[in-house]
Short mmCIF file of C-alpha atoms in Angstrom, two decimals:
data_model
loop_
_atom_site.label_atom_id
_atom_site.label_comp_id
_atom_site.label_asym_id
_atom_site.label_seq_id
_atom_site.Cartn_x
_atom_site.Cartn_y
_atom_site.Cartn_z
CA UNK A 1 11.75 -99.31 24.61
CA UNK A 2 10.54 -96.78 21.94
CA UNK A 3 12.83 -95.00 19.97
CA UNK A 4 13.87 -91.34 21.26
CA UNK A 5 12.32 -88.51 18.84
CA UNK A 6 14.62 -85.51 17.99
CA UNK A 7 11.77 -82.23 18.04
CA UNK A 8 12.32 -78.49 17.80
CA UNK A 9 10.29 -75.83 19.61
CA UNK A 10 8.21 -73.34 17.59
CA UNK A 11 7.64 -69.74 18.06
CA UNK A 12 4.53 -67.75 16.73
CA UNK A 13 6.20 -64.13 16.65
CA UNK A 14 6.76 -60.90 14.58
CA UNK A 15 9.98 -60.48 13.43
CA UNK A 16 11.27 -64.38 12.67
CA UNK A 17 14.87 -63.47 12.45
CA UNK A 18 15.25 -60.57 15.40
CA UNK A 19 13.99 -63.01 17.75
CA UNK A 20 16.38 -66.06 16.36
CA UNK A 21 18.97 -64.25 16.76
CA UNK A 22 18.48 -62.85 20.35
CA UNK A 23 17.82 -66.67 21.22
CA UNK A 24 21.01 -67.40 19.18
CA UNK A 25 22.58 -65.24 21.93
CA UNK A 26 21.04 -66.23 24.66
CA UNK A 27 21.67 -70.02 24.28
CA UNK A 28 24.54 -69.86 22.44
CA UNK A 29 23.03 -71.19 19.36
CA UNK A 30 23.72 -70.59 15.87
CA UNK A 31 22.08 -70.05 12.65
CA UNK A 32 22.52 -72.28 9.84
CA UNK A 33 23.84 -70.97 6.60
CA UNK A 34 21.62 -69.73 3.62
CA UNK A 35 20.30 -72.45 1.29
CA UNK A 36 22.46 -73.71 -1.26
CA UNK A 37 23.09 -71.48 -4.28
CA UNK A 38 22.61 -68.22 -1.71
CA UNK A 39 25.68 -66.19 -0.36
CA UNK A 40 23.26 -64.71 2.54
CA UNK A 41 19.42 -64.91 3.60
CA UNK A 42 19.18 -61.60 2.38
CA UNK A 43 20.08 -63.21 -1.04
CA UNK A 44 16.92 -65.59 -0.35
CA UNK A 45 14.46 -63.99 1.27
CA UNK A 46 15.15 -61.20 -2.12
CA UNK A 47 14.12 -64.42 -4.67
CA UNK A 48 10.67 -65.11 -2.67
CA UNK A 49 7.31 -63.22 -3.20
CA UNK A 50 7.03 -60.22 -1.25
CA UNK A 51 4.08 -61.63 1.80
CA UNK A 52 7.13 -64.81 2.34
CA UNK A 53 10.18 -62.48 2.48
CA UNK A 54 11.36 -63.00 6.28
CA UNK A 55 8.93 -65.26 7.38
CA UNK A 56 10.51 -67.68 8.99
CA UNK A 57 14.06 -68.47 10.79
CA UNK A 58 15.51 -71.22 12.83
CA UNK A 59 18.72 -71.58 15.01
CA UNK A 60 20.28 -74.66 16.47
CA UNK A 61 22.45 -75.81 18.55
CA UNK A 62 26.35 -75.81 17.59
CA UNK A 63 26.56 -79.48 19.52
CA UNK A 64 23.59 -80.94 17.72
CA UNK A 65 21.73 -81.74 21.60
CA UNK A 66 19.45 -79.74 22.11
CA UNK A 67 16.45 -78.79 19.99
CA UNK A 68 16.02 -76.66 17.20
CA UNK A 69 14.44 -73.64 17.42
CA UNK A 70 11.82 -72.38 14.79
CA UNK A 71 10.31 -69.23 14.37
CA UNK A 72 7.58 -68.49 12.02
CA UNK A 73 5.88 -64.94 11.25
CA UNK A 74 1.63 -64.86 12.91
CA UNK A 75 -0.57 -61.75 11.38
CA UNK A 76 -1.70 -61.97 15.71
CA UNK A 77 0.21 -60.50 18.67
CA UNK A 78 0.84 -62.18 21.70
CA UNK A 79 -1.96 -61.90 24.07
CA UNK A 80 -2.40 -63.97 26.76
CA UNK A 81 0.69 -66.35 28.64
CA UNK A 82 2.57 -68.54 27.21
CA UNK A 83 1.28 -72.62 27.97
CA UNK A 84 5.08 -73.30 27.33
CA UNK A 85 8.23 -72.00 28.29
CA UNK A 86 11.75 -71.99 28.16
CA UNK A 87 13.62 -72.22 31.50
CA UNK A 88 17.61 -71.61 30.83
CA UNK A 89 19.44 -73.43 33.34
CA UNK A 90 21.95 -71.28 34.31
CA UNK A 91 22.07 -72.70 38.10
CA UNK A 92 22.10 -76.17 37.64
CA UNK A 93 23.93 -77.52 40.73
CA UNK A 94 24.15 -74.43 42.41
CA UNK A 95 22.32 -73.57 45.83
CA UNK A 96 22.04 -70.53 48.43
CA UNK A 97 23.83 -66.82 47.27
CA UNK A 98 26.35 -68.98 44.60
CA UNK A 99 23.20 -69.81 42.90
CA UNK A 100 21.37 -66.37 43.19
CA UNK A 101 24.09 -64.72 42.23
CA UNK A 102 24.43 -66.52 38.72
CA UNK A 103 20.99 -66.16 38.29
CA UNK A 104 21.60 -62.45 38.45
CA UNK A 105 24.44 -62.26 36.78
CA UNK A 106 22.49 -63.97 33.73
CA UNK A 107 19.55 -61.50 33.94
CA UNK A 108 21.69 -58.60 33.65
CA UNK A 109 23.87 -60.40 30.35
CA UNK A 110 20.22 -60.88 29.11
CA UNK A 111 18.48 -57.72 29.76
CA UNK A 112 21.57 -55.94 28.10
CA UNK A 113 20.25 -57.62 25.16
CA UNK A 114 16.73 -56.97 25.29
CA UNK A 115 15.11 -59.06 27.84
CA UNK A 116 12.74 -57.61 30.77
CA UNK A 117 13.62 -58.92 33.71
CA UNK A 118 10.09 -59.55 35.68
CA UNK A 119 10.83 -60.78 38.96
CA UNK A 120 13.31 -62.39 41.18
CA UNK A 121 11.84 -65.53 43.15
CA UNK A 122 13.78 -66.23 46.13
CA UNK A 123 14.63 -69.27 47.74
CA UNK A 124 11.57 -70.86 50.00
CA UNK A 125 11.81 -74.38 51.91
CA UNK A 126 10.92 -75.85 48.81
CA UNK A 127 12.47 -73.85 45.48
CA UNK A 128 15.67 -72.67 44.66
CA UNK A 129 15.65 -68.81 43.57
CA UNK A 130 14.34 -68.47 39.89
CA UNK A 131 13.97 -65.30 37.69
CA UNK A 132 11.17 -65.09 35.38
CA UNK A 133 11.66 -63.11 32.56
CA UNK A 134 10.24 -62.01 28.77
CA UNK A 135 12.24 -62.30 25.36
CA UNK A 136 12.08 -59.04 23.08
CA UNK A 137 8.51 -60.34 21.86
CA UNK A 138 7.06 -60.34 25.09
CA UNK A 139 6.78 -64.38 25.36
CA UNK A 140 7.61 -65.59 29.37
CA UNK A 141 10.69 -67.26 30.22
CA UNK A 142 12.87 -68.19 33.03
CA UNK A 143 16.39 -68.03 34.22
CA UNK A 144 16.83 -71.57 36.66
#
């Protein structure tokens, strides 16, 4: 059996740390402190040449299971849709209006923070309900 591979997902983005932290908040992830020697990032980021200063930032998760998320500063906006996307599974185990309703009740925690809310996709003989939505960069999503 081959060994299982710890990984961490990378964004291409704008603004490294704005969108770390909304991911911070909506997975309840955390970022790791400032390198040793630094009091704060700020502290950092202020010792690096001007074109470096904020261009990256990661967050992980508290429990140490799930994957690390990087973010790295691209000249280039977003354009076209995402190949890859996060689904936050929010209704795990749920079916029917119990599910729906967390699914909603998700969307609205996540719009308050910046999130557009795109669609609600209802329940069909073959899905349960799902909510695709976009972060505060504009990269696709989904509540499941």
């Amino acid at each position: 059996m081959s060994e299982i591979k710890k990984f961490q997902v990378t964004f291409d983005c704008a603004e490294p740390e704005r969108l770390a932290r909304f991911w911070c908040e909506v997975l309840g992830y955390v970022t790791p402190p400032p390198p040793e020697g630094f009091t704060t990032w700020d502290d950092f980021n202020r010792t690096l040449p001007p074109e470096k200063q904020g261009s990256w930032f990661a967050c992980s998760d508290p429990s140490g299971v799930g994957p690390r998320l990087f973010f790295q500063r691209v000249p280039e906006g977003k354009s076209v849709k995402n190949r890859v996307h996060l689904d936050v599974r929010v209704g795990t185990g749920l079916v029917g209006d119990e599910r729906l309703a967390a699914l909603e009740a998700e969307c609205a925690r996540l719009v308050a923070l910046g999130a557009t809310h795109v669609q609600t996709l209802y329940a069909d003989e073959e899905n349960e309900s799902c909510i695709p939505m976009l972060d505060i960069e504009g990269n696709e999503f989904c509540i499941d």
